[in-house]
mmCIF file of C-alpha atoms in Angstrom:
data_model
loop_
_atom_site.group_PDB
_atom_site.id
_atom_site.type_symbol
_atom_site.label_atom_id
_atom_site.label_comp_id
_atom_site.label_asym_id
_atom_site.label_seq_id
_atom_site.Cartn_x
_atom_site.Cartn_y
_atom_site.Cartn_z
ATOM 1 C CA MET Q 636 76.579 98.083 16.398
ATOM 2 C CA PHE Q 637 76.133 100.673 19.117
ATOM 3 C CA ASP Q 638 75.910 104.324 18.129
ATOM 4 C CA LYS Q 639 78.978 106.281 19.100
ATOM 5 C CA ILE Q 640 78.509 108.853 21.871
ATOM 6 C CA TRP Q 641 80.652 111.855 21.042
ATOM 7 C CA PRO Q 642 82.129 114.060 23.783
ATOM 8 C CA GLY Q 643 79.510 116.512 25.065
ATOM 9 C CA GLU Q 644 76.626 114.299 23.947
ATOM 10 C CA SER Q 645 74.330 112.497 26.378
ATOM 11 C CA ASN Q 646 73.648 108.807 26.494
ATOM 12 C CA PRO Q 647 69.822 108.419 26.495
ATOM 13 C CA ASP Q 648 70.146 105.338 28.719
ATOM 14 C CA GLU Q 649 72.386 107.017 31.302
ATOM 15 C CA VAL Q 650 70.854 107.340 34.769
ATOM 16 C CA ASN Q 651 70.464 111.081 35.387
ATOM 17 C CA VAL Q 652 67.858 111.177 38.187
ATOM 18 C CA GLY Q 653 68.951 110.968 41.829
ATOM 19 C CA ASP Q 654 67.691 108.330 44.254
ATOM 20 C CA TYR Q 655 65.328 110.467 46.324
ATOM 21 C CA GLU Q 656 63.960 112.130 43.217
ATOM 22 C CA ARG Q 657 63.341 108.696 41.686
ATOM 23 C CA ILE Q 658 61.347 107.695 44.761
ATOM 24 C CA GLY Q 659 59.337 110.898 44.484
ATOM 25 C CA SER Q 660 58.705 110.256 40.793
ATOM 26 C CA VAL Q 661 57.425 106.742 41.485
ATOM 27 C CA VAL Q 662 55.097 107.899 44.277
ATOM 28 C CA THR Q 663 53.765 110.892 42.338
ATOM 29 C CA GLY Q 664 53.519 108.869 39.132
ATOM 30 C CA ALA Q 665 51.530 106.133 40.835
ATOM 31 C CA VAL Q 666 49.093 108.694 42.256
ATOM 32 C CA PHE Q 667 48.647 110.455 38.901
ATOM 33 C CA PHE Q 668 48.324 107.195 36.951
ATOM 34 C CA THR Q 669 45.769 105.711 39.360
ATOM 35 C CA TYR Q 670 43.785 108.955 39.462
ATOM 36 C CA GLY Q 671 43.794 109.160 35.663
ATOM 37 C CA LEU Q 672 42.534 105.611 35.224
ATOM 38 C CA ALA Q 673 39.835 105.949 37.865
ATOM 39 C CA ARG Q 674 38.349 109.208 36.598
ATOM 40 C CA LYS Q 675 36.924 110.574 33.383
ATOM 41 C CA GLY Q 676 37.411 113.890 31.665
ATOM 42 C CA LEU Q 677 40.269 115.941 30.273
ATOM 43 C CA LEU Q 678 42.266 116.059 33.517
ATOM 44 C CA ALA Q 679 42.196 112.265 33.804
ATOM 45 C CA LYS Q 680 43.342 111.897 30.193
ATOM 46 C CA ILE Q 681 46.295 114.168 30.956
ATOM 47 C CA LEU Q 682 47.268 112.669 34.303
ATOM 48 C CA ALA Q 683 47.284 109.008 33.239
ATOM 49 C CA PRO Q 684 50.097 109.360 30.661
ATOM 50 C CA VAL Q 685 51.952 111.846 32.861
ATOM 51 C CA GLY Q 686 51.780 109.355 35.710
ATOM 52 C CA GLY Q 687 53.073 106.637 33.418
ATOM 53 C CA TYR Q 688 55.979 108.839 32.388
ATOM 54 C CA LEU Q 689 56.863 109.654 36.011
ATOM 55 C CA LEU Q 690 56.720 105.961 36.912
ATOM 56 C CA GLN Q 691 59.103 105.152 34.069
ATOM 57 C CA ARG Q 692 61.309 108.099 35.079
ATOM 58 C CA GLY Q 693 61.537 106.832 38.635
ATOM 59 C CA LEU Q 694 62.004 103.157 37.813
ATOM 60 C CA ARG Q 695 64.574 103.672 35.055
ATOM 61 C CA GLY Q 696 66.251 106.742 36.528
ATOM 62 C CA THR Q 697 66.306 108.566 33.204
ATOM 63 C CA CYS Q 698 64.698 111.886 32.281
ATOM 64 C CA ALA Q 699 64.589 113.237 28.719
ATOM 65 C CA ILE Q 700 64.132 116.810 29.955
ATOM 66 C CA TYR Q 701 67.194 116.556 32.190
ATOM 67 C CA GLN Q 702 69.102 115.068 29.271
ATOM 68 C CA ALA Q 703 68.130 117.982 27.009
ATOM 69 C CA PHE Q 704 69.404 120.520 29.548
ATOM 70 C CA GLN Q 705 72.392 118.369 30.597
ATOM 71 C CA ILE Q 706 71.190 118.041 34.185
ATOM 72 C CA ASN Q 707 72.280 114.986 36.145
ATOM 73 C CA THR Q 708 71.098 114.824 39.753
ATOM 74 C CA ALA Q 709 72.428 111.277 40.130
ATOM 75 C CA ARG Q 710 76.000 112.531 39.826
ATOM 76 C CA GLN Q 711 75.792 115.532 42.077
ATOM 77 C CA GLY Q 712 75.630 113.632 45.327
ATOM 78 C CA GLY Q 713 73.037 116.125 46.487
ATOM 79 C CA ASN Q 714 70.311 113.623 47.164
ATOM 80 C CA ALA Q 715 71.453 112.974 50.725
ATOM 81 C CA LYS Q 716 72.347 116.590 51.432
ATOM 82 C CA ALA Q 717 70.423 119.704 52.275
ATOM 83 C CA THR Q 718 71.850 121.645 49.319
ATOM 84 C CA VAL Q 719 69.219 123.202 47.086
ATOM 85 C CA HIS Q 720 70.486 123.122 43.511
ATOM 86 C CA ALA Q 721 69.744 126.350 41.658
ATOM 87 C CA ASN Q 722 69.226 124.634 38.306
ATOM 88 C CA ARG Q 723 66.183 122.714 39.503
ATOM 89 C CA ALA Q 724 64.918 124.598 42.550
ATOM 90 C CA ILE Q 725 61.514 126.230 42.758
ATOM 91 C CA LYS Q 726 61.776 129.778 44.116
ATOM 92 C CA VAL Q 727 59.036 131.600 46.008
ATOM 93 C CA LYS Q 728 58.996 135.170 47.337
ATOM 94 C CA ARG Q 729 55.914 136.681 48.980
ATOM 95 C CA ALA Q 730 55.239 139.459 51.497
ATOM 96 C CA VAL Q 731 52.342 140.772 53.564
ATOM 97 C CA THR Q 732 51.841 143.794 55.821
ATOM 98 C CA ILE Q 733 50.294 143.034 59.213
ATOM 99 C CA ASN Q 734 49.044 145.637 61.674
ATOM 100 C CA LYS Q 735 50.836 144.143 64.666
ATOM 101 C CA PRO Q 736 54.202 144.742 66.392
ATOM 102 C CA VAL Q 737 57.283 142.914 65.142
ATOM 103 C CA SER Q 738 57.827 141.145 68.462
ATOM 104 C CA GLU Q 739 54.353 139.601 68.473
ATOM 105 C CA LEU Q 740 54.626 138.287 64.916
ATOM 106 C CA TYR Q 741 58.158 136.990 65.419
ATOM 107 C CA SER Q 742 57.201 135.189 68.629
ATOM 108 C CA PHE Q 743 54.268 133.419 66.963
ATOM 109 C CA TRP Q 744 56.311 132.295 63.934
ATOM 110 C CA ARG Q 745 59.335 131.258 65.981
ATOM 111 C CA ASN Q 746 57.227 128.595 67.686
ATOM 112 C CA PHE Q 747 57.021 126.418 64.579
ATOM 113 C CA GLU Q 748 54.295 124.274 66.107
ATOM 114 C CA ASN Q 749 51.966 127.263 65.556
ATOM 115 C CA LEU Q 750 52.464 127.208 61.796
ATOM 116 C CA PRO Q 751 50.002 124.422 60.840
ATOM 117 C CA SER Q 752 47.230 126.691 62.172
ATOM 118 C CA ILE Q 753 47.929 129.185 59.373
ATOM 119 C CA MET Q 754 49.367 126.890 56.684
ATOM 120 C CA ASP Q 755 46.836 124.576 55.062
ATOM 121 C CA HIS Q 756 49.519 122.413 53.432
ATOM 122 C CA LEU Q 757 51.237 121.686 56.765
ATOM 123 C CA GLU Q 758 49.901 118.770 58.770
ATOM 124 C CA ALA Q 759 52.227 119.001 61.773
ATOM 125 C CA VAL Q 760 55.500 120.443 63.044
ATOM 126 C CA THR Q 761 57.308 118.941 66.018
ATOM 127 C CA VAL Q 762 60.022 121.021 67.684
ATOM 128 C CA LYS Q 763 62.929 118.820 68.780
ATOM 129 C CA ASP Q 764 65.158 121.474 70.317
ATOM 130 C CA LYS Q 765 66.026 125.148 69.901
ATOM 131 C CA ASP Q 766 67.279 124.721 66.333
ATOM 132 C CA HIS Q 767 65.790 121.456 65.029
ATOM 133 C CA SER Q 768 62.264 120.438 64.061
ATOM 134 C CA HIS Q 769 60.351 117.763 62.123
ATOM 135 C CA TRP Q 770 57.836 118.784 59.448
ATOM 136 C CA VAL Q 771 54.959 116.869 57.830
ATOM 137 C CA ALA Q 772 53.349 118.463 54.771
ATOM 138 C CA LYS Q 773 50.503 117.520 52.457
ATOM 139 C CA GLY Q 774 51.746 116.709 48.961
ATOM 140 C CA PRO Q 775 49.925 116.549 45.613
ATOM 141 C CA ALA Q 776 46.832 114.336 45.369
ATOM 142 C CA GLY Q 777 46.734 113.396 49.047
ATOM 143 C CA THR Q 778 50.359 112.316 49.476
ATOM 144 C CA LYS Q 779 52.505 113.317 52.470
ATOM 145 C CA VAL Q 780 56.059 114.621 52.593
ATOM 146 C CA GLU Q 781 58.249 114.698 55.720
ATOM 147 C CA TRP Q 782 61.613 116.261 56.472
ATOM 148 C CA ASP Q 783 63.780 117.581 59.296
ATOM 149 C CA ALA Q 784 64.929 121.196 59.357
ATOM 150 C CA GLU Q 785 67.451 123.253 61.262
ATOM 151 C CA ILE Q 786 67.800 126.974 61.908
ATOM 152 C CA PHE Q 787 71.203 128.216 60.776
ATOM 153 C CA ARG Q 788 70.706 131.970 61.220
ATOM 154 C CA GLU Q 789 68.472 133.919 63.551
ATOM 155 C CA LYS Q 790 68.191 137.463 64.834
ATOM 156 C CA GLU Q 791 65.396 138.121 67.280
ATOM 157 C CA ASN Q 792 62.519 140.173 65.849
ATOM 158 C CA GLU Q 793 64.287 140.411 62.480
ATOM 159 C CA VAL Q 794 64.983 137.151 60.655
ATOM 160 C CA ILE Q 795 64.782 133.352 60.850
ATOM 161 C CA ALA Q 796 66.687 131.291 58.257
ATOM 162 C CA TRP Q 797 66.402 127.523 57.920
ATOM 163 C CA LYS Q 798 67.388 124.608 55.725
ATOM 164 C CA SER Q 799 66.487 120.950 55.499
ATOM 165 C CA VAL Q 800 68.989 118.578 57.072
ATOM 166 C CA GLU Q 801 71.017 115.828 55.462
ATOM 167 C CA GLY Q 802 68.872 113.021 54.066
ATOM 168 C CA SER Q 803 65.751 115.101 53.401
ATOM 169 C CA SER Q 804 63.615 113.898 50.496
ATOM 170 C CA VAL Q 805 62.614 117.503 49.777
ATOM 171 C CA PRO Q 806 65.712 119.724 50.017
ATOM 172 C CA ASN Q 807 64.593 123.223 50.963
ATOM 173 C CA ALA Q 808 65.881 126.447 52.440
ATOM 174 C CA GLY Q 809 64.394 129.811 53.173
ATOM 175 C CA THR Q 810 64.074 132.899 55.306
ATOM 176 C CA VAL Q 811 61.309 134.901 56.928
ATOM 177 C CA GLN Q 812 62.095 138.548 57.625
ATOM 178 C CA PHE Q 813 60.187 140.949 59.864
ATOM 179 C CA THR Q 814 60.467 144.686 59.175
ATOM 180 C CA ASP Q 815 58.943 147.375 61.389
ATOM 181 C CA LEU Q 816 57.427 149.930 59.004
ATOM 182 C CA GLY Q 817 57.194 152.581 61.730
ATOM 183 C CA GLN Q 818 54.588 155.277 62.396
ATOM 184 C CA GLU Q 819 52.009 152.643 63.323
ATOM 185 C CA ARG Q 820 52.013 151.241 59.786
ATOM 186 C CA GLY Q 821 52.537 147.700 61.022
ATOM 187 C CA THR Q 822 55.105 145.067 60.099
ATOM 188 C CA GLU Q 823 56.126 143.647 56.747
ATOM 189 C CA VAL Q 824 56.635 139.873 56.760
ATOM 190 C CA LEU Q 825 58.704 138.638 53.813
ATOM 191 C CA VAL Q 826 59.069 134.930 53.046
ATOM 192 C CA GLU Q 827 61.653 133.615 50.572
ATOM 193 C CA LEU Q 828 61.737 129.890 49.854
ATOM 194 C CA ASP Q 829 63.816 127.612 47.619
ATOM 195 C CA TYR Q 830 62.896 123.943 47.391
ATOM 196 C CA GLU Q 831 63.225 120.900 45.183
ATOM 197 C CA PRO Q 832 59.904 119.059 44.709
ATOM 198 C CA PRO Q 833 59.888 115.260 45.196
ATOM 199 C CA ALA Q 834 59.415 114.596 41.477
ATOM 200 C CA GLY Q 835 61.667 117.422 40.332
ATOM 201 C CA VAL Q 836 60.568 120.399 38.266
ATOM 202 C CA ILE Q 837 58.062 118.180 36.459
ATOM 203 C CA GLY Q 838 56.312 117.355 39.718
ATOM 204 C CA ALA Q 839 56.088 121.032 40.635
ATOM 205 C CA ALA Q 840 54.528 121.873 37.294
ATOM 206 C CA PHE Q 841 51.809 119.277 37.634
ATOM 207 C CA ALA Q 842 51.143 120.192 41.264
ATOM 208 C CA LYS Q 843 49.523 123.310 39.810
ATOM 209 C CA LEU Q 844 46.738 121.098 38.465
ATOM 210 C CA PHE Q 845 45.746 120.333 42.057
ATOM 211 C CA GLY Q 846 45.844 123.936 43.280
ATOM 212 C CA GLU Q 847 48.969 123.240 45.317
ATOM 213 C CA GLU Q 848 51.452 125.410 43.444
ATOM 214 C CA PRO Q 849 53.938 126.857 45.992
ATOM 215 C CA ASN Q 850 53.453 130.536 45.136
ATOM 216 C CA ILE Q 851 49.735 130.181 45.791
ATOM 217 C CA GLN Q 852 50.381 128.231 48.991
ATOM 218 C CA VAL Q 853 52.698 130.844 50.477
ATOM 219 C CA GLN Q 854 50.401 133.692 49.448
ATOM 220 C CA GLU Q 855 47.490 131.995 51.213
ATOM 221 C CA ASP Q 856 49.636 131.179 54.254
ATOM 222 C CA LEU Q 857 50.553 134.833 54.701
ATOM 223 C CA ARG Q 858 46.946 135.891 54.231
ATOM 224 C CA HIS Q 859 45.942 133.465 56.998
ATOM 225 C CA PHE Q 860 48.781 134.743 59.185
ATOM 226 C CA LYS Q 861 47.499 138.305 58.813
ATOM 227 C CA GLN Q 862 43.930 137.293 59.603
ATOM 228 C CA LYS Q 863 44.906 135.271 62.660
ATOM 229 C CA MET Q 864 47.177 137.923 64.144
ATOM 230 C CA GLU Q 865 44.875 140.878 63.486
ATOM 231 C CA ALA Q 866 41.512 139.234 64.202
ATOM 232 C CA GLY Q 867 42.639 136.494 66.578
ATOM 233 C CA GLU Q 868 41.158 133.735 64.412
ATOM 234 C CA LEU Q 869 40.733 132.677 60.814
ATOM 235 C CA PRO Q 870 37.378 133.527 59.192
ATOM 236 C CA THR Q 871 35.161 130.554 58.435
ATOM 237 C CA THR Q 872 32.459 132.307 56.437
ATOM 238 C CA THR Q 873 32.463 133.721 52.946
ATOM 239 C CA GLY Q 874 32.680 137.407 52.266
ATOM 240 C CA GLN Q 875 35.502 138.077 54.692
ATOM 241 C CA PRO Q 876 38.024 140.738 53.615
ATOM 242 C CA SER Q 877 41.238 139.370 52.171
ATOM 243 C CA ALA Q 878 44.707 140.207 53.439
ATOM 244 C CA ARG Q 879 46.446 143.298 52.157
ATOM 245 C CA GLU Q 880 49.584 141.955 50.556
ATOM 246 C CA SER Q 881 52.621 143.992 49.621
#
């Protein structure tokens, strides 16, 4: 006989992982599993079973962690929308002070096709029109992630706010704010980002193993931005001074 599922309890066989997240789990799981089998050492021993779990998670559509916290992304209908769900989003907030005028920094950032020159994890950005663009980013272990984004709020020399459009495999939203500090103290650039990784919170956690954790990425991006705007180019030799972050 089947065990009775009481109200408020979760069925362990119930699909609770959304379609796009399942695809991300399969892709990430395959990369981790293959890497783990092909290599030796502690990292390989960790990644092989993790990859196997992510493959099973993607193929079956069930996640024990989601079940424990009563999360069900398959029900929310958010997989084909740009909404970033607070209960599984990764949040990043970083700032840097740059000794350049607000207008110069804003102008550089507003042309999104400039951003791959300061962001190592970005492969390309193609501007479609004033508000829409296509982004290609480098994912964990050599994978690629693509999405379309739109600007939904903008004030010249002050703020740019964006979100991924409907159908994005990596729902994300964020803002970059430019604040004139006055008295020739430069400009503060503040980036706030919310995003849902392709393999969910689990995928974000294991991305740290590859040095691609989002907080580190954004911190490095802003450091590169400072170096490029103040020196005109990014240093290519060791021993260069690092950016002064706030």
